[in-house]
Amino acid sequence: MFKFETKALFKTKCHYSEVFNDKNELIRTIKQKAPKENGVHRMYWSMNEKGKQRPSRRKPRKNTSEPRGVKVLPGTYKIKLHFGNETATEKITIAYDPRVEMPFEVLKNKYDLLKQLENKMDVAGKATQQLLESKEIVEDYQKRLKAQKKKEKYEDLLKSHKEILKSIDGLLDDMLGKEDKRQGITDTEYPSTVSYLYTASRYINSLLQNPGKTETTLVKNADEKVSAVIAKINEFYKQDWPAYKASVENLNLSPFEEVEELKY
């Protein structure tokens, strides 16, 4: 928690805090809406580093907060609070729960393994975002083809659009599992590929000792599952996507038509 007092409100929409580690590296940025009234205000940091993007069927919203990452290790951190033209800096010391005997080595080994999983999650996240961007391109061309007056001449091309969209949706399903549109509390018969990464991360996070055979096996299983889907996505962009791209690049789908001279 970081307390600060505003004596005169600045014309600013938000204020933010930056967290630096003992190497003076920026590890987290926390933004909040500017307070509407003068007084004492609080900002909270959950002792996480900045995280990486995760696999999703949705594109990230603009101006969204940066994702939470791995919990920081015990040590000294510098917090720099920015509000309008004012800046305040404070150093804080983070320690592990004193009621639990926890060697730093154990925390460091957990931290290193969680960072590895975070990087793997980032690759999977980039893969799904690339697929979503490609899907937007295909759907845009599909919409423009259907809007043509003589769209019957594009029937074969429209079929290829359906096929490429089916391939993209299939790859998203391979990574994230089939989209479940049921409402309420539901469960799936089979775990999704990305869930293996989440499971390994949960197990490692809950450890009170060094990662062992169980955690090593979970990480290995996750690697095998995710790497297989990444390979399929890479193959899609080497084979199917270039062929589709070539089929639409030379299309003349301009919305402009020749305008005849008006005779009055």
PDB file of C-alpha atoms in Angstrom:
ATOM      1  CA  MET A   1       0.000   0.000   0.000  1.00  0.00           C
ATOM      2  CA  PHE A   2       1.300   3.461  -0.921  1.00  0.00           C
ATOM      3  CA  LYS A   3      -0.302   6.506   0.686  1.00  0.00           C
ATOM      4  CA  PHE A   4      -0.108   9.985  -0.777  1.00  0.00           C
ATOM      5  CA  GLU A   5      -1.832  13.270  -0.091  1.00  0.00           C
ATOM      6  CA  THR A   6      -3.078  15.645  -2.751  1.00  0.00           C
ATOM      7  CA  LYS A   7      -3.164  19.279  -1.710  1.00  0.00           C
ATOM      8  CA  ALA A   8      -4.111  20.629  -5.114  1.00  0.00           C
ATOM      9  CA  LEU A   9      -5.588  18.524  -7.884  1.00  0.00           C
ATOM     10  CA  PHE A  10      -3.733  18.464 -11.174  1.00  0.00           C
ATOM     11  CA  LYS A  11      -5.516  18.289 -14.497  1.00  0.00           C
ATOM     12  CA  THR A  12      -4.627  14.673 -15.161  1.00  0.00           C
ATOM     13  CA  LYS A  13      -6.763  11.645 -15.973  1.00  0.00           C
ATOM     14  CA  CYS A  14      -4.632   9.111 -14.135  1.00  0.00           C
ATOM     15  CA  HIS A  15      -1.656   8.636 -11.864  1.00  0.00           C
ATOM     16  CA  TYR A  16       0.693   5.685 -11.857  1.00  0.00           C
ATOM     17  CA  SER A  17       3.365   3.909  -9.860  1.00  0.00           C
ATOM     18  CA  GLU A  18       6.526   2.254 -11.149  1.00  0.00           C
ATOM     19  CA  VAL A  19       8.262  -0.575  -9.302  1.00  0.00           C
ATOM     20  CA  PHE A  20      12.006  -1.146  -9.704  1.00  0.00           C
ATOM     21  CA  ASN A  21      14.075  -4.082  -8.453  1.00  0.00           C
ATOM     22  CA  ASP A  22      17.526  -3.913  -6.826  1.00  0.00           C
ATOM     23  CA  LYS A  23      19.094  -3.669 -10.315  1.00  0.00           C
ATOM     24  CA  ASN A  24      16.959  -0.575 -10.985  1.00  0.00           C
ATOM     25  CA  GLU A  25      14.995  -2.482 -13.648  1.00  0.00           C
ATOM     26  CA  LEU A  26      11.357  -1.493 -14.129  1.00  0.00           C
ATOM     27  CA  ILE A  27       9.332  -4.604 -13.268  1.00  0.00           C
ATOM     28  CA  ARG A  28       5.786  -3.249 -12.850  1.00  0.00           C
ATOM     29  CA  THR A  29       3.673  -0.227 -13.767  1.00  0.00           C
ATOM     30  CA  ILE A  30       0.363   0.310 -11.988  1.00  0.00           C
ATOM     31  CA  LYS A  31      -2.095   2.888 -13.306  1.00  0.00           C
ATOM     32  CA  GLN A  32      -5.163   4.304 -11.571  1.00  0.00           C
ATOM     33  CA  LYS A  33      -7.723   6.968 -12.310  1.00  0.00           C
ATOM     34  CA  ALA A  34      -6.840  10.308 -10.767  1.00  0.00           C
ATOM     35  CA  PRO A  35      -8.737  11.043  -7.526  1.00  0.00           C
ATOM     36  CA  LYS A  36     -11.641  13.449  -7.800  1.00  0.00           C
ATOM     37  CA  GLU A  37     -11.048  15.000  -4.387  1.00  0.00           C
ATOM     38  CA  ASN A  38      -8.083  16.220  -2.360  1.00  0.00           C
ATOM     39  CA  GLY A  39      -6.950  14.098   0.573  1.00  0.00           C
ATOM     40  CA  VAL A  40      -5.127  10.871   1.401  1.00  0.00           C
ATOM     41  CA  HIS A  41      -5.336   8.175  -1.276  1.00  0.00           C
ATOM     42  CA  ARG A  42      -3.953   4.653  -1.628  1.00  0.00           C
ATOM     43  CA  MET A  43      -2.412   2.578  -4.375  1.00  0.00           C
ATOM     44  CA  TYR A  44      -1.922  -1.169  -4.029  1.00  0.00           C
ATOM     45  CA  TRP A  45       0.782  -3.429  -5.422  1.00  0.00           C
ATOM     46  CA  SER A  46       0.267  -7.182  -5.061  1.00  0.00           C
ATOM     47  CA  MET A  47       4.034  -7.842  -5.206  1.00  0.00           C
ATOM     48  CA  ASN A  48       3.830  -9.219  -8.740  1.00  0.00           C
ATOM     49  CA  GLU A  49       6.080  -8.415 -11.663  1.00  0.00           C
ATOM     50  CA  LYS A  50       4.648  -7.418 -15.004  1.00  0.00           C
ATOM     51  CA  GLY A  51       3.285 -10.533 -16.691  1.00  0.00           C
ATOM     52  CA  LYS A  52       3.080 -11.719 -20.285  1.00  0.00           C
ATOM     53  CA  GLN A  53       0.064 -12.094 -22.534  1.00  0.00           C
ATOM     54  CA  ARG A  54      -1.902 -15.307 -22.214  1.00  0.00           C
ATOM     55  CA  PRO A  55      -3.732 -17.351 -24.820  1.00  0.00           C
ATOM     56  CA  SER A  56      -7.231 -16.036 -25.485  1.00  0.00           C
ATOM     57  CA  ARG A  57     -10.015 -15.956 -28.049  1.00  0.00           C
ATOM     58  CA  ARG A  58     -10.253 -12.189 -27.596  1.00  0.00           C
ATOM     59  CA  LYS A  59      -7.880  -9.424 -28.556  1.00  0.00           C
ATOM     60  CA  PRO A  60      -6.696  -7.286 -25.635  1.00  0.00           C
ATOM     61  CA  ARG A  61      -8.605  -4.057 -25.104  1.00  0.00           C
ATOM     62  CA  LYS A  62      -6.875  -0.741 -25.595  1.00  0.00           C
ATOM     63  CA  ASN A  63      -5.478   0.937 -22.481  1.00  0.00           C
ATOM     64  CA  THR A  64      -5.993  -2.219 -20.430  1.00  0.00           C
ATOM     65  CA  SER A  65      -3.842  -2.738 -17.330  1.00  0.00           C
ATOM     66  CA  GLU A  66      -0.693  -4.764 -17.792  1.00  0.00           C
ATOM     67  CA  PRO A  67      -1.127  -8.412 -16.720  1.00  0.00           C
ATOM     68  CA  ARG A  68       0.143  -9.668 -13.380  1.00  0.00           C
ATOM     69  CA  GLY A  69       3.194 -11.865 -13.479  1.00  0.00           C
ATOM     70  CA  VAL A  70       5.262 -13.912 -11.056  1.00  0.00           C
ATOM     71  CA  LYS A  71       5.501 -12.919  -7.390  1.00  0.00           C
ATOM     72  CA  VAL A  72       8.713 -11.039  -6.640  1.00  0.00           C
ATOM     73  CA  LEU A  73      11.461 -12.480  -4.455  1.00  0.00           C
ATOM     74  CA  PRO A  74      12.228 -11.077  -0.992  1.00  0.00           C
ATOM     75  CA  GLY A  75      14.414  -8.000  -1.229  1.00  0.00           C
ATOM     76  CA  THR A  76      14.421  -4.217  -1.516  1.00  0.00           C
ATOM     77  CA  TYR A  77      12.314  -2.491  -4.150  1.00  0.00           C
ATOM     78  CA  LYS A  78      11.892   1.110  -5.164  1.00  0.00           C
ATOM     79  CA  ILE A  79       8.445   2.541  -5.832  1.00  0.00           C
ATOM     80  CA  LYS A  80       8.119   5.744  -7.810  1.00  0.00           C
ATOM     81  CA  LEU A  81       4.717   7.438  -7.743  1.00  0.00           C
ATOM     82  CA  HIS A  82       3.832   9.905 -10.498  1.00  0.00           C
ATOM     83  CA  PHE A  83       0.949  12.343 -10.104  1.00  0.00           C
ATOM     84  CA  GLY A  84       0.711  15.242 -12.525  1.00  0.00           C
ATOM     85  CA  ASN A  85       4.091  16.974 -12.442  1.00  0.00           C
ATOM     86  CA  GLU A  86       4.937  15.543  -9.029  1.00  0.00           C
ATOM     87  CA  THR A  87       7.024  12.435  -8.335  1.00  0.00           C
ATOM     88  CA  ALA A  88       7.593  10.672  -5.005  1.00  0.00           C
ATOM     89  CA  THR A  89      10.049   7.807  -4.447  1.00  0.00           C
ATOM     90  CA  GLU A  90      10.100   5.302  -1.594  1.00  0.00           C
ATOM     91  CA  LYS A  91      12.046   2.089  -0.932  1.00  0.00           C
ATOM     92  CA  ILE A  92      10.320  -0.905   0.610  1.00  0.00           C
ATOM     93  CA  THR A  93      11.604  -4.246   1.873  1.00  0.00           C
ATOM     94  CA  ILE A  94       9.664  -7.410   1.052  1.00  0.00           C
ATOM     95  CA  ALA A  95      10.109 -10.456   3.279  1.00  0.00           C
ATOM     96  CA  TYR A  96       8.545 -13.921   3.298  1.00  0.00           C
ATOM     97  CA  ASP A  97       5.948 -14.816   5.943  1.00  0.00           C
ATOM     98  CA  PRO A  98       8.013 -14.936   9.194  1.00  0.00           C
ATOM     99  CA  ARG A  99       5.812 -17.754  10.532  1.00  0.00           C
ATOM    100  CA  VAL A 100       7.106 -20.096   7.807  1.00  0.00           C
ATOM    101  CA  GLU A 101      10.727 -21.172   7.493  1.00  0.00           C
ATOM    102  CA  MET A 102      11.478 -20.754   3.821  1.00  0.00           C
ATOM    103  CA  PRO A 103      15.032 -20.847   2.394  1.00  0.00           C
ATOM    104  CA  PHE A 104      15.703 -18.231  -0.282  1.00  0.00           C
ATOM    105  CA  GLU A 105      17.006 -21.018  -2.542  1.00  0.00           C
ATOM    106  CA  VAL A 106      13.550 -22.626  -2.632  1.00  0.00           C
ATOM    107  CA  LEU A 107      11.884 -19.332  -3.524  1.00  0.00           C
ATOM    108  CA  LYS A 108      14.458 -18.658  -6.238  1.00  0.00           C
ATOM    109  CA  ASN A 109      14.028 -22.129  -7.789  1.00  0.00           C
ATOM    110  CA  LYS A 110      10.243 -21.683  -7.790  1.00  0.00           C
ATOM    111  CA  TYR A 111      10.603 -18.201  -9.274  1.00  0.00           C
ATOM    112  CA  ASP A 112      12.901 -19.411 -12.076  1.00  0.00           C
ATOM    113  CA  LEU A 113      10.564 -22.267 -13.030  1.00  0.00           C
ATOM    114  CA  LEU A 114       7.514 -19.996 -12.983  1.00  0.00           C
ATOM    115  CA  LYS A 115       9.319 -17.516 -15.242  1.00  0.00           C
ATOM    116  CA  GLN A 116      10.003 -20.357 -17.683  1.00  0.00           C
ATOM    117  CA  LEU A 117       6.303 -21.254 -17.711  1.00  0.00           C
ATOM    118  CA  GLU A 118       5.396 -17.587 -18.137  1.00  0.00           C
ATOM    119  CA  ASN A 119       7.583 -17.380 -21.251  1.00  0.00           C
ATOM    120  CA  LYS A 120       5.980 -20.529 -22.653  1.00  0.00           C
ATOM    121  CA  MET A 121       2.552 -19.021 -21.952  1.00  0.00           C
ATOM    122  CA  ASP A 122       3.644 -15.890 -23.804  1.00  0.00           C
ATOM    123  CA  VAL A 123       4.489 -17.899 -26.929  1.00  0.00           C
ATOM    124  CA  ALA A 124       1.071 -19.568 -26.799  1.00  0.00           C
ATOM    125  CA  GLY A 125      -0.528 -16.144 -26.287  1.00  0.00           C
ATOM    126  CA  LYS A 126       1.254 -14.679 -29.311  1.00  0.00           C
ATOM    127  CA  ALA A 127       0.135 -17.673 -31.378  1.00  0.00           C
ATOM    128  CA  THR A 128      -3.557 -17.171 -30.546  1.00  0.00           C
ATOM    129  CA  GLN A 129      -3.327 -13.418 -31.161  1.00  0.00           C
ATOM    130  CA  GLN A 130      -1.764 -14.051 -34.571  1.00  0.00           C
ATOM    131  CA  LEU A 131      -4.600 -16.435 -35.420  1.00  0.00           C
ATOM    132  CA  LEU A 132      -7.190 -13.848 -34.342  1.00  0.00           C
ATOM    133  CA  GLU A 133      -5.568 -11.182 -36.516  1.00  0.00           C
ATOM    134  CA  SER A 134      -5.579 -13.567 -39.481  1.00  0.00           C
ATOM    135  CA  LYS A 135      -9.224 -14.402 -38.824  1.00  0.00           C
ATOM    136  CA  GLU A 136     -10.110 -10.697 -38.934  1.00  0.00           C
ATOM    137  CA  ILE A 137      -8.395 -10.357 -42.330  1.00  0.00           C
ATOM    138  CA  VAL A 138     -10.251 -13.364 -43.766  1.00  0.00           C
ATOM    139  CA  GLU A 139     -13.616 -12.203 -42.418  1.00  0.00           C
ATOM    140  CA  ASP A 140     -13.031  -8.727 -43.879  1.00  0.00           C
ATOM    141  CA  TYR A 141     -12.312 -10.156 -47.340  1.00  0.00           C
ATOM    142  CA  GLN A 142     -15.272 -12.509 -47.015  1.00  0.00           C
ATOM    143  CA  LYS A 143     -17.574  -9.599 -46.208  1.00  0.00           C
ATOM    144  CA  ARG A 144     -16.269  -7.571 -49.152  1.00  0.00           C
ATOM    145  CA  LEU A 145     -16.703 -10.511 -51.546  1.00  0.00           C
ATOM    146  CA  LYS A 146     -20.292 -11.051 -50.454  1.00  0.00           C
ATOM    147  CA  ALA A 147     -20.981  -7.362 -51.033  1.00  0.00           C
ATOM    148  CA  GLN A 148     -19.992  -7.589 -54.712  1.00  0.00           C
ATOM    149  CA  LYS A 149     -22.829  -7.277 -57.257  1.00  0.00           C
ATOM    150  CA  LYS A 150     -21.580 -10.291 -59.199  1.00  0.00           C
ATOM    151  CA  LYS A 151     -20.583 -12.361 -56.217  1.00  0.00           C
ATOM    152  CA  GLU A 152     -21.435 -15.615 -58.052  1.00  0.00           C
ATOM    153  CA  LYS A 153     -18.080 -15.354 -59.842  1.00  0.00           C
ATOM    154  CA  TYR A 154     -16.376 -15.503 -56.440  1.00  0.00           C
ATOM    155  CA  GLU A 155     -18.130 -18.715 -55.304  1.00  0.00           C
ATOM    156  CA  ASP A 156     -14.946 -20.793 -55.308  1.00  0.00           C
ATOM    157  CA  LEU A 157     -13.064 -18.084 -53.468  1.00  0.00           C
ATOM    158  CA  LEU A 158     -15.829 -17.797 -50.870  1.00  0.00           C
ATOM    159  CA  LYS A 159     -15.570 -21.550 -50.308  1.00  0.00           C
ATOM    160  CA  SER A 160     -11.837 -21.190 -49.695  1.00  0.00           C
ATOM    161  CA  HIS A 161     -12.609 -18.471 -47.127  1.00  0.00           C
ATOM    162  CA  LYS A 162     -14.858 -20.876 -45.246  1.00  0.00           C
ATOM    163  CA  GLU A 163     -12.111 -23.503 -45.311  1.00  0.00           C
ATOM    164  CA  ILE A 164      -9.394 -21.144 -44.066  1.00  0.00           C
ATOM    165  CA  LEU A 165     -11.682 -19.870 -41.282  1.00  0.00           C
ATOM    166  CA  LYS A 166     -12.408 -23.466 -40.310  1.00  0.00           C
ATOM    167  CA  SER A 167      -8.649 -24.124 -40.124  1.00  0.00           C
ATOM    168  CA  ILE A 168      -8.065 -21.062 -37.935  1.00  0.00           C
ATOM    169  CA  ASP A 169     -10.928 -21.969 -35.592  1.00  0.00           C
ATOM    170  CA  GLY A 170      -9.584 -25.512 -35.434  1.00  0.00           C
ATOM    171  CA  LEU A 171      -6.139 -24.277 -34.368  1.00  0.00           C
ATOM    172  CA  LEU A 172      -7.689 -22.022 -31.711  1.00  0.00           C
ATOM    173  CA  ASP A 173      -9.635 -25.037 -30.459  1.00  0.00           C
ATOM    174  CA  ASP A 174      -6.442 -27.099 -30.410  1.00  0.00           C
ATOM    175  CA  MET A 175      -4.837 -24.563 -28.089  1.00  0.00           C
ATOM    176  CA  LEU A 176      -7.801 -23.371 -26.006  1.00  0.00           C
ATOM    177  CA  GLY A 177     -10.267 -26.236 -26.251  1.00  0.00           C
ATOM    178  CA  LYS A 178     -13.608 -26.077 -28.042  1.00  0.00           C
ATOM    179  CA  GLU A 179     -15.571 -22.947 -27.233  1.00  0.00           C
ATOM    180  CA  ASP A 180     -18.291 -23.762 -24.712  1.00  0.00           C
ATOM    181  CA  LYS A 181     -21.363 -21.567 -25.144  1.00  0.00           C
ATOM    182  CA  ARG A 182     -23.326 -23.205 -22.352  1.00  0.00           C
ATOM    183  CA  GLN A 183     -24.382 -21.035 -19.433  1.00  0.00           C
ATOM    184  CA  GLY A 184     -23.981 -21.733 -15.728  1.00  0.00           C
ATOM    185  CA  ILE A 185     -21.448 -24.014 -14.050  1.00  0.00           C
ATOM    186  CA  THR A 186     -20.114 -26.387 -16.701  1.00  0.00           C
ATOM    187  CA  ASP A 187     -17.196 -28.740 -17.157  1.00  0.00           C
ATOM    188  CA  THR A 188     -15.376 -30.111 -20.185  1.00  0.00           C
ATOM    189  CA  GLU A 189     -14.647 -33.767 -20.860  1.00  0.00           C
ATOM    190  CA  TYR A 190     -11.019 -33.176 -21.817  1.00  0.00           C
ATOM    191  CA  PRO A 191      -8.525 -30.561 -20.572  1.00  0.00           C
ATOM    192  CA  SER A 192      -7.445 -27.955 -23.101  1.00  0.00           C
ATOM    193  CA  THR A 193      -3.829 -27.836 -24.251  1.00  0.00           C
ATOM    194  CA  VAL A 194      -3.097 -24.552 -22.484  1.00  0.00           C
ATOM    195  CA  SER A 195      -4.602 -25.859 -19.236  1.00  0.00           C
ATOM    196  CA  TYR A 196      -1.501 -28.056 -18.823  1.00  0.00           C
ATOM    197  CA  LEU A 197       0.563 -24.877 -18.418  1.00  0.00           C
ATOM    198  CA  TYR A 198      -1.898 -23.491 -15.861  1.00  0.00           C
ATOM    199  CA  THR A 199      -1.867 -26.759 -13.906  1.00  0.00           C
ATOM    200  CA  ALA A 200       1.938 -26.837 -13.742  1.00  0.00           C
ATOM    201  CA  SER A 201       1.979 -23.192 -12.630  1.00  0.00           C
ATOM    202  CA  ARG A 202      -0.570 -23.827  -9.844  1.00  0.00           C
ATOM    203  CA  TYR A 203       1.392 -26.780  -8.478  1.00  0.00           C
ATOM    204  CA  ILE A 204       4.671 -24.849  -8.443  1.00  0.00           C
ATOM    205  CA  ASN A 205       3.054 -21.795  -6.855  1.00  0.00           C
ATOM    206  CA  SER A 206       1.725 -23.849  -3.951  1.00  0.00           C
ATOM    207  CA  LEU A 207       5.068 -25.500  -3.144  1.00  0.00           C
ATOM    208  CA  LEU A 208       6.782 -25.059   0.204  1.00  0.00           C
ATOM    209  CA  GLN A 209       9.865 -26.945  -0.971  1.00  0.00           C
ATOM    210  CA  ASN A 210      12.005 -27.207  -4.089  1.00  0.00           C
ATOM    211  CA  PRO A 211      10.222 -28.340  -7.266  1.00  0.00           C
ATOM    212  CA  GLY A 212      10.516 -32.108  -7.559  1.00  0.00           C
ATOM    213  CA  LYS A 213       9.580 -34.991  -9.825  1.00  0.00           C
ATOM    214  CA  THR A 214       5.859 -34.156  -9.893  1.00  0.00           C
ATOM    215  CA  GLU A 215       6.468 -30.591 -11.026  1.00  0.00           C
ATOM    216  CA  THR A 216       9.092 -31.679 -13.562  1.00  0.00           C
ATOM    217  CA  THR A 217       6.599 -34.150 -15.047  1.00  0.00           C
ATOM    218  CA  LEU A 218       3.851 -31.516 -15.201  1.00  0.00           C
ATOM    219  CA  VAL A 219       6.134 -29.084 -17.031  1.00  0.00           C
ATOM    220  CA  LYS A 220       7.250 -31.840 -19.437  1.00  0.00           C
ATOM    221  CA  ASN A 221       3.625 -32.789 -20.193  1.00  0.00           C
ATOM    222  CA  ALA A 222       2.750 -29.140 -20.807  1.00  0.00           C
ATOM    223  CA  ASP A 223       5.733 -28.728 -23.134  1.00  0.00           C
ATOM    224  CA  GLU A 224       4.730 -31.752 -25.187  1.00  0.00           C
ATOM    225  CA  LYS A 225       1.107 -30.654 -25.523  1.00  0.00           C
ATOM    226  CA  VAL A 226       1.756 -26.989 -26.321  1.00  0.00           C
ATOM    227  CA  SER A 227       4.755 -27.543 -28.624  1.00  0.00           C
ATOM    228  CA  ALA A 228       2.651 -29.914 -30.764  1.00  0.00           C
ATOM    229  CA  VAL A 229       0.003 -27.220 -31.318  1.00  0.00           C
ATOM    230  CA  ILE A 230       2.638 -24.527 -31.946  1.00  0.00           C
ATOM    231  CA  ALA A 231       4.119 -26.790 -34.625  1.00  0.00           C
ATOM    232  CA  LYS A 232       0.681 -27.086 -36.303  1.00  0.00           C
ATOM    233  CA  ILE A 233       0.242 -23.297 -36.216  1.00  0.00           C
ATOM    234  CA  ASN A 234       3.695 -22.765 -37.729  1.00  0.00           C
ATOM    235  CA  GLU A 235       2.871 -25.252 -40.482  1.00  0.00           C
ATOM    236  CA  PHE A 236      -0.387 -23.382 -41.183  1.00  0.00           C
ATOM    237  CA  TYR A 237       1.540 -20.137 -41.719  1.00  0.00           C
ATOM    238  CA  LYS A 238       4.097 -21.868 -43.928  1.00  0.00           C
ATOM    239  CA  GLN A 239       1.587 -23.654 -46.178  1.00  0.00           C
ATOM    240  CA  ASP A 240      -2.082 -22.616 -45.973  1.00  0.00           C
ATOM    241  CA  TRP A 241      -1.726 -18.921 -45.197  1.00  0.00           C
ATOM    242  CA  PRO A 242       0.643 -18.008 -48.081  1.00  0.00           C
ATOM    243  CA  ALA A 243      -1.668 -19.819 -50.522  1.00  0.00           C
ATOM    244  CA  TYR A 244      -4.701 -17.927 -49.202  1.00  0.00           C
ATOM    245  CA  LYS A 245      -2.794 -14.621 -49.257  1.00  0.00           C
ATOM    246  CA  ALA A 246      -1.839 -15.152 -52.902  1.00  0.00           C
ATOM    247  CA  SER A 247      -5.482 -15.852 -53.816  1.00  0.00           C
ATOM    248  CA  VAL A 248      -6.768 -12.507 -52.520  1.00  0.00           C
ATOM    249  CA  GLU A 249      -3.867 -10.091 -53.007  1.00  0.00           C
ATOM    250  CA  ASN A 250      -4.709  -9.318 -56.634  1.00  0.00           C
ATOM    251  CA  LEU A 251      -8.464  -8.979 -56.140  1.00  0.00           C
ATOM    252  CA  ASN A 252      -9.928  -5.642 -57.111  1.00  0.00           C
ATOM    253  CA  LEU A 253     -12.535  -5.135 -54.428  1.00  0.00           C
ATOM    254  CA  SER A 254     -12.608  -1.364 -54.462  1.00  0.00           C
ATOM    255  CA  PRO A 255     -15.991   0.071 -53.385  1.00  0.00           C
ATOM    256  CA  PHE A 256     -15.683   2.779 -56.055  1.00  0.00           C
ATOM    257  CA  GLU A 257     -17.594   2.389 -59.321  1.00  0.00           C
ATOM    258  CA  GLU A 258     -17.373   4.359 -62.514  1.00  0.00           C
ATOM    259  CA  VAL A 259     -19.751   7.297 -62.447  1.00  0.00           C
ATOM    260  CA  GLU A 260     -21.562   8.062 -65.705  1.00  0.00           C
ATOM    261  CA  GLU A 261     -21.938  11.632 -66.815  1.00  0.00           C
ATOM    262  CA  LEU A 262     -25.363  12.946 -66.046  1.00  0.00           C
ATOM    263  CA  LYS A 263     -27.331  14.234 -69.009  1.00  0.00           C
ATOM    264  CA  TYR A 264     -29.944  16.830 -68.243  1.00  0.00           C
TER     265      TYR A 264
END
